[in-house]
Coordinates of C-alpha atoms in Angstrom, one line a residue:
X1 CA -8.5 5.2 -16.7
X2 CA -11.0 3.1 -18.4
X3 CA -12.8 -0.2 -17.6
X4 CA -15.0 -2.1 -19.3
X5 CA -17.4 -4.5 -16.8
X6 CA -19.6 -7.2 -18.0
X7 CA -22.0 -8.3 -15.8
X8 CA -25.1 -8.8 -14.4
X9 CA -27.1 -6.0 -13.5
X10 CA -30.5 -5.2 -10.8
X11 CA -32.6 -2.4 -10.4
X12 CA -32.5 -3.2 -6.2
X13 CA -29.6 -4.3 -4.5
X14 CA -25.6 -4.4 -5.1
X15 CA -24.4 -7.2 -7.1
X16 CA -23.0 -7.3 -10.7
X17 CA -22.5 -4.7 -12.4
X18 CA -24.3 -2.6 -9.6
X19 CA -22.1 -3.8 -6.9
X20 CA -18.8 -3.0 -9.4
X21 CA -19.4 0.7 -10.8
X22 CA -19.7 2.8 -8.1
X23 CA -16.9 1.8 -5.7
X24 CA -15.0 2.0 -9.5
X25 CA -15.9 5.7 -9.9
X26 CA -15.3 6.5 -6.3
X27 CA -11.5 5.6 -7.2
X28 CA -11.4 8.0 -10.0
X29 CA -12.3 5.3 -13.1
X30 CA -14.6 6.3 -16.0
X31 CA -17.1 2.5 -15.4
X32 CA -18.3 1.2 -19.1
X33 CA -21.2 -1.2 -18.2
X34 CA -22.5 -4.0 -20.2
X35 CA -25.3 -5.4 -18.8
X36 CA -25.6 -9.5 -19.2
X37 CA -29.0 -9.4 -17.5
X38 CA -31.6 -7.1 -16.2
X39 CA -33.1 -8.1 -13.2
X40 CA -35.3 -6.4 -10.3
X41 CA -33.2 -8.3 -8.0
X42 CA -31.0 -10.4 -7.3
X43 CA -31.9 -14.2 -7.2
X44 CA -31.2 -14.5 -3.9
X45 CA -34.7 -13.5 -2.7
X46 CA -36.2 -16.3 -4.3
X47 CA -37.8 -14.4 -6.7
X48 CA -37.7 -11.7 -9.2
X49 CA -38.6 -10.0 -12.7
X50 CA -36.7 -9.1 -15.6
X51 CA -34.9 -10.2 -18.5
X52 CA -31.5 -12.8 -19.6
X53 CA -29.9 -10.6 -22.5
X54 CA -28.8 -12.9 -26.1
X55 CA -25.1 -12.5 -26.7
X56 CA -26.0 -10.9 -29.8
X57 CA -27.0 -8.1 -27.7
X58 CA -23.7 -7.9 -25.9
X59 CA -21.9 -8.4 -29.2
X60 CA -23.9 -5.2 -30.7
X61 CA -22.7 -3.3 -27.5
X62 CA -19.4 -3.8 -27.7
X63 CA -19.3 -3.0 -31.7
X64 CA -20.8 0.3 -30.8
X65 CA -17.7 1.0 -28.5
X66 CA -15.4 0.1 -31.1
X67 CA -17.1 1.9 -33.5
X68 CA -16.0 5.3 -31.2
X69 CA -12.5 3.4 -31.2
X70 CA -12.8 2.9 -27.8
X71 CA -11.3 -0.4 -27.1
X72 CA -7.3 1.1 -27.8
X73 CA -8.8 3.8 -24.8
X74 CA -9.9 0.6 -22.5
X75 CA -7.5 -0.1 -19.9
X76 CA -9.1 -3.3 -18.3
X77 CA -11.5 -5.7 -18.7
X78 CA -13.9 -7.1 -15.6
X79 CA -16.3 -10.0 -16.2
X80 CA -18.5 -11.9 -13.5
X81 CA -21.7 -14.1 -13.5
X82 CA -21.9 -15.9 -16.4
X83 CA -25.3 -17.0 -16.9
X84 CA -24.3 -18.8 -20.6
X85 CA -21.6 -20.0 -22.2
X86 CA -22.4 -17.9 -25.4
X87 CA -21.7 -15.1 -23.6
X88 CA -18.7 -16.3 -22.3
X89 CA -17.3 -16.2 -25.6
X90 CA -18.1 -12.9 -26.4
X91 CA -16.3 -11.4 -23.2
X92 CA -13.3 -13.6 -24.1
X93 CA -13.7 -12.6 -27.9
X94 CA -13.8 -9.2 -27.1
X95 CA -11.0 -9.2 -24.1
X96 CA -9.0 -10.8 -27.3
X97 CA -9.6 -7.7 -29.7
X98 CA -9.6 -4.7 -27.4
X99 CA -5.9 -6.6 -26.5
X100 CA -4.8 -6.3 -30.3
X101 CA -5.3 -2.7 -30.0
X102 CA -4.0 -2.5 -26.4
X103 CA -1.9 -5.0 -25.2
X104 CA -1.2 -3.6 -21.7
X105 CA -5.1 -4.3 -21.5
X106 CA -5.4 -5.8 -18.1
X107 CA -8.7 -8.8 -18.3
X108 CA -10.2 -9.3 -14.5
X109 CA -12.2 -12.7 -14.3
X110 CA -14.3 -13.6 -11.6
X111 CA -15.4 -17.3 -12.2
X112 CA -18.6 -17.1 -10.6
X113 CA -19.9 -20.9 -9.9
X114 CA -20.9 -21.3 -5.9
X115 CA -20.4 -21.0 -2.4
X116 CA -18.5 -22.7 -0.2
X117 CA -20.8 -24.6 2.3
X118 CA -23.6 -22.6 0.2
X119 CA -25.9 -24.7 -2.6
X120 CA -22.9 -25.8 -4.4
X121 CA -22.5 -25.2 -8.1
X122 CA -25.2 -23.0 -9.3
X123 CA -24.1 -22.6 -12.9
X124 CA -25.1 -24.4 -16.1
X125 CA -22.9 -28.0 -16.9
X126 CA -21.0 -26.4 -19.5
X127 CA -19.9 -22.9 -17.6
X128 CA -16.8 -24.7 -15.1
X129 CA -15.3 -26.1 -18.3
X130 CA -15.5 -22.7 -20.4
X131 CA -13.7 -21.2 -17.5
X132 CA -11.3 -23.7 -17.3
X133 CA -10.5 -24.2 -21.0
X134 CA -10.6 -20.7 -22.2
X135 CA -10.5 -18.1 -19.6
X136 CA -7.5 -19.1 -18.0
X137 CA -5.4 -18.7 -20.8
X138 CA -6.7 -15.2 -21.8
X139 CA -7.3 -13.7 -18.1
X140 CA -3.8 -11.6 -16.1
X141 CA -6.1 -12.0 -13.0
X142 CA -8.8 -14.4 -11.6
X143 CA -10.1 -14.2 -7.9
X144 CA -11.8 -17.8 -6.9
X145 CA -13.7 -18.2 -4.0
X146 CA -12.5 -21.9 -2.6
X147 CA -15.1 -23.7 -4.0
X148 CA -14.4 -22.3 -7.2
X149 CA -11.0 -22.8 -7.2
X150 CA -11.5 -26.3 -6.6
X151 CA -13.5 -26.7 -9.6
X152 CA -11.2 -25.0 -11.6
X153 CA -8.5 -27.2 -10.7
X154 CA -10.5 -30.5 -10.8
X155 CA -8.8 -31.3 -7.3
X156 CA -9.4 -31.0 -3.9
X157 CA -7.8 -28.0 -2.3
X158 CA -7.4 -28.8 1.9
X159 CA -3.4 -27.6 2.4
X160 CA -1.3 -25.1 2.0
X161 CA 0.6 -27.1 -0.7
X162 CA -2.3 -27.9 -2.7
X163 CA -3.3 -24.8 -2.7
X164 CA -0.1 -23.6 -4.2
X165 CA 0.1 -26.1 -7.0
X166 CA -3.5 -25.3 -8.1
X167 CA -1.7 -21.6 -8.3
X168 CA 1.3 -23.3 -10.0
X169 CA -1.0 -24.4 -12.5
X170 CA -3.5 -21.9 -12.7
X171 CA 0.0 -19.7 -13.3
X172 CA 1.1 -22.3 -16.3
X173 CA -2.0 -21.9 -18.3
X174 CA -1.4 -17.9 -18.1
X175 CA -2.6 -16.6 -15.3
X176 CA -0.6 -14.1 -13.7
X177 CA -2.1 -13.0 -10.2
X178 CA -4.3 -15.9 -8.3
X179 CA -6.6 -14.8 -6.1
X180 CA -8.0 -17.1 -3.9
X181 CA -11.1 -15.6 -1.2
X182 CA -13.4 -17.7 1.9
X183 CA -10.2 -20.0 2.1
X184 CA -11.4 -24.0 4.0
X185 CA -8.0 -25.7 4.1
X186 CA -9.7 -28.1 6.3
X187 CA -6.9 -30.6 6.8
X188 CA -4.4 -28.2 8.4
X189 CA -6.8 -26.6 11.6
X190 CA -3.6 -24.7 12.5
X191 CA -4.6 -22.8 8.8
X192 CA -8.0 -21.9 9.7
X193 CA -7.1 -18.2 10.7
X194 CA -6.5 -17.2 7.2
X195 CA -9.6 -16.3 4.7
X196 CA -7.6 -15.3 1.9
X197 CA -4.9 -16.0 -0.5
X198 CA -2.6 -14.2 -2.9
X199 CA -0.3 -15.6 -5.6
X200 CA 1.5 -13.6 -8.0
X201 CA 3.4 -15.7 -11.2
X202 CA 7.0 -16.1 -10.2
X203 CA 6.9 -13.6 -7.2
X204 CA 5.7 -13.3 -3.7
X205 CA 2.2 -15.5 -2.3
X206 CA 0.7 -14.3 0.7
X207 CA -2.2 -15.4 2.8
X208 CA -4.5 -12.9 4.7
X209 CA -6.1 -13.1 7.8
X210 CA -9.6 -10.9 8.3
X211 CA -11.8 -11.0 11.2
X212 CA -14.4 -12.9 11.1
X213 CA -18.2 -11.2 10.9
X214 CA -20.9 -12.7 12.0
X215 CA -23.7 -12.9 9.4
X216 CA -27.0 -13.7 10.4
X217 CA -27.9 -14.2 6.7
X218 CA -25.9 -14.4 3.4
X219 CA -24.3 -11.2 2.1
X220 CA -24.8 -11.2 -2.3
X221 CA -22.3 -9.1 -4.4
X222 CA -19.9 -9.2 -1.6
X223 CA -17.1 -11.0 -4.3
X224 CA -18.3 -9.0 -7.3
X225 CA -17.7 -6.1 -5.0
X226 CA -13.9 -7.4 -3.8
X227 CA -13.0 -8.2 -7.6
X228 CA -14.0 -4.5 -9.0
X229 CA -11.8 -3.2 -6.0
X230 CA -8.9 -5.4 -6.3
X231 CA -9.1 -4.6 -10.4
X232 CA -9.0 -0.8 -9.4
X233 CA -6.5 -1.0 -7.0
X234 CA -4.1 -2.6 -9.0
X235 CA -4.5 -0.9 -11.8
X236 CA -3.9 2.7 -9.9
X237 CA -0.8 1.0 -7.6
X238 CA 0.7 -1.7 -10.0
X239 CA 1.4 -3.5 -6.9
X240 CA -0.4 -7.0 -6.5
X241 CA 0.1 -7.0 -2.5
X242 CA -0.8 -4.0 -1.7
X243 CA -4.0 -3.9 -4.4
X244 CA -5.0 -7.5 -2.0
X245 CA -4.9 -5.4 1.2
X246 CA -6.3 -2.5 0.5
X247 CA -9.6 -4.4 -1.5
X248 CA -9.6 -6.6 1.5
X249 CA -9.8 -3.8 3.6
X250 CA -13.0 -1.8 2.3
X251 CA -14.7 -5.4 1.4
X252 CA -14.5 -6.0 5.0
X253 CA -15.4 -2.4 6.0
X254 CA -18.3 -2.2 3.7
X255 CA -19.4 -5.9 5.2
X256 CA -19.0 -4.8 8.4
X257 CA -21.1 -1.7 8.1
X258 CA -24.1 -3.8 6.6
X259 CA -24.0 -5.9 9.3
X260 CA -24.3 -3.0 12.0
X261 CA -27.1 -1.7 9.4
X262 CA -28.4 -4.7 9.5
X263 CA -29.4 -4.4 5.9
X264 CA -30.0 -7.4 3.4
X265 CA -27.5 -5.3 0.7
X266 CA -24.2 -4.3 0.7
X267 CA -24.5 -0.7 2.3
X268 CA -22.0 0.4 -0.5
X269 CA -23.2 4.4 -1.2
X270 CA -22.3 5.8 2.2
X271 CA -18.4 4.2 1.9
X272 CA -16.0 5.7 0.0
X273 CA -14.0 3.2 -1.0
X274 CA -10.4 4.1 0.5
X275 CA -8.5 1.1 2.0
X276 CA -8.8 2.7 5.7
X277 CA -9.0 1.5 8.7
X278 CA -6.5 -1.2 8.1
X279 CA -8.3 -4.6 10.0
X280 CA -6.4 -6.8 7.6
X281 CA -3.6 -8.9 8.8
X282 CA -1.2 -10.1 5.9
X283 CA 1.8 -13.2 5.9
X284 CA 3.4 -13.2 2.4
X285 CA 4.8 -16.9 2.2
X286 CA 9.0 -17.3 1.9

């Protein structure tokens, strides 16, 4: 099977792109990689070389694949960081054609904006918006961290039954699986045990319980990493719960590992990305 990945991309480090392909190829997929951006590193070191590709570029890149009538071959679509809104609207107008072709095309979008309890929204004015008013209604699956979420849904997400009727209406402008990571329902403390939540369009939700890791300082690409292996997972089981456990599973391994490390990057080469040991704890919601 085939995926297509737009993202960002650096020559050190695991985030974007970088943080996507490999664990994708280590479950059998054939990676096509667009880079958005083509930096030494990632930002999070305060400082680094490189260049911001136009969307012309990424338009050009994507003709030449459909010039080898690729896009009826591509079997999903995975999109990140998007560092302008111009680009935004080539992944969406290219998710919309390779779908014409091939409309079991699966579309993966990550709506990268912030952190929670990180430095907030780090995206330009216009990006939330674009997610909200275009990506929605073309994407099957989007995975949120909380923060995101919330600005997605233009509401305050602190209990379990907000947090399901910002799925409900994430689900009514398309969506079909919600996932939800880094979960702070802070006004149920009973709630605090879970990190992660799953919501599938008129079928099961579930919430997710990992143990905690103790980071002495802030792990990039660690949710480009968990969207690539929730995309891959799905796509080889068909099964939305068990795609959420098992990406769980080596996200938390591979975090785990870099702690112990104690490397600044995901320590990503030396794990295959197989869904054992099982450290994930999972409650699907009646």
């Amino acid at each position: 099977m085939n995926i297509l990945s737009i993202q960002s991309h650096v020559s050190y480090g695991y985030v974007g792109n970088k943080a996507a392909t490999f664990p994708l190829q280590s479950l059998g997929f054939d990676v096509w990689p667009i880079n958005t951006v083509q930096f030494s590193n990632h930002t999070g070191y305060g400082s680094w070389q490189g260049d911001i590709f136009p969307p012309e570029h990424i338009h050009c890149l994507v003709k030449g694949l459909e010039s080898l009538d690729l896009a009826r071959q591509c079997d999903a679509v995975l999109s990140g960081y998007i560092g302008d809104k111009a680009i935004g609207e080539v992944i969406i107008e290219t998710v919309q054609r390779f779908k014409q072709v091939n409309p079991k095309l699966i579309y993966l979008c990550d709506p990268v904006m912030g952190d929670p309890g990180g430095k907030g929204c780090f995206v330009k004015e216009d990006i939330p918006a674009f997610f909200r008013e275009k990506c929605l209604e073309v994407a099957d699956i989007i995975t949120p961290n909380h923060f995101e979420a919330e600005i997605l849904y233009e509401q305050e997400i602190s209990t379990l039954e907000q947090l399901q009727q910002a799925c409900s209406f994430f689900h009514n402008k398309g969506v079909k699986i919600v996932v939800i990571t880094r979960l702070q329902l802070k006004k149920q403390p009973e709630l605090e045990k879970y990190s992660d939540f799953l919501s599938v369009k008129n079928a099961q939700q579930c919430l997710a319980i990992t143990p905690k890791l103790k980071l002495s300082h802030p792990l990039n690409g660690s949710g480009d990493l968990f969207s690539a292996l929730y995309l891959g997972h799905f796509l080889l089981t068909k099964d939305p719960l068990q795609a959420f456990e098992r990406a769980l599973n080596t996200t938390h391994k591979i975090i785990s590992d870099t702690i112990s490390a104690k490397q600044h990057e995901l320590k990503i080469i030396n794990n295959y990305c197989d869904p054992s040991p099982n450290t994930i704890t999972l409650e699907p919601l009646k």
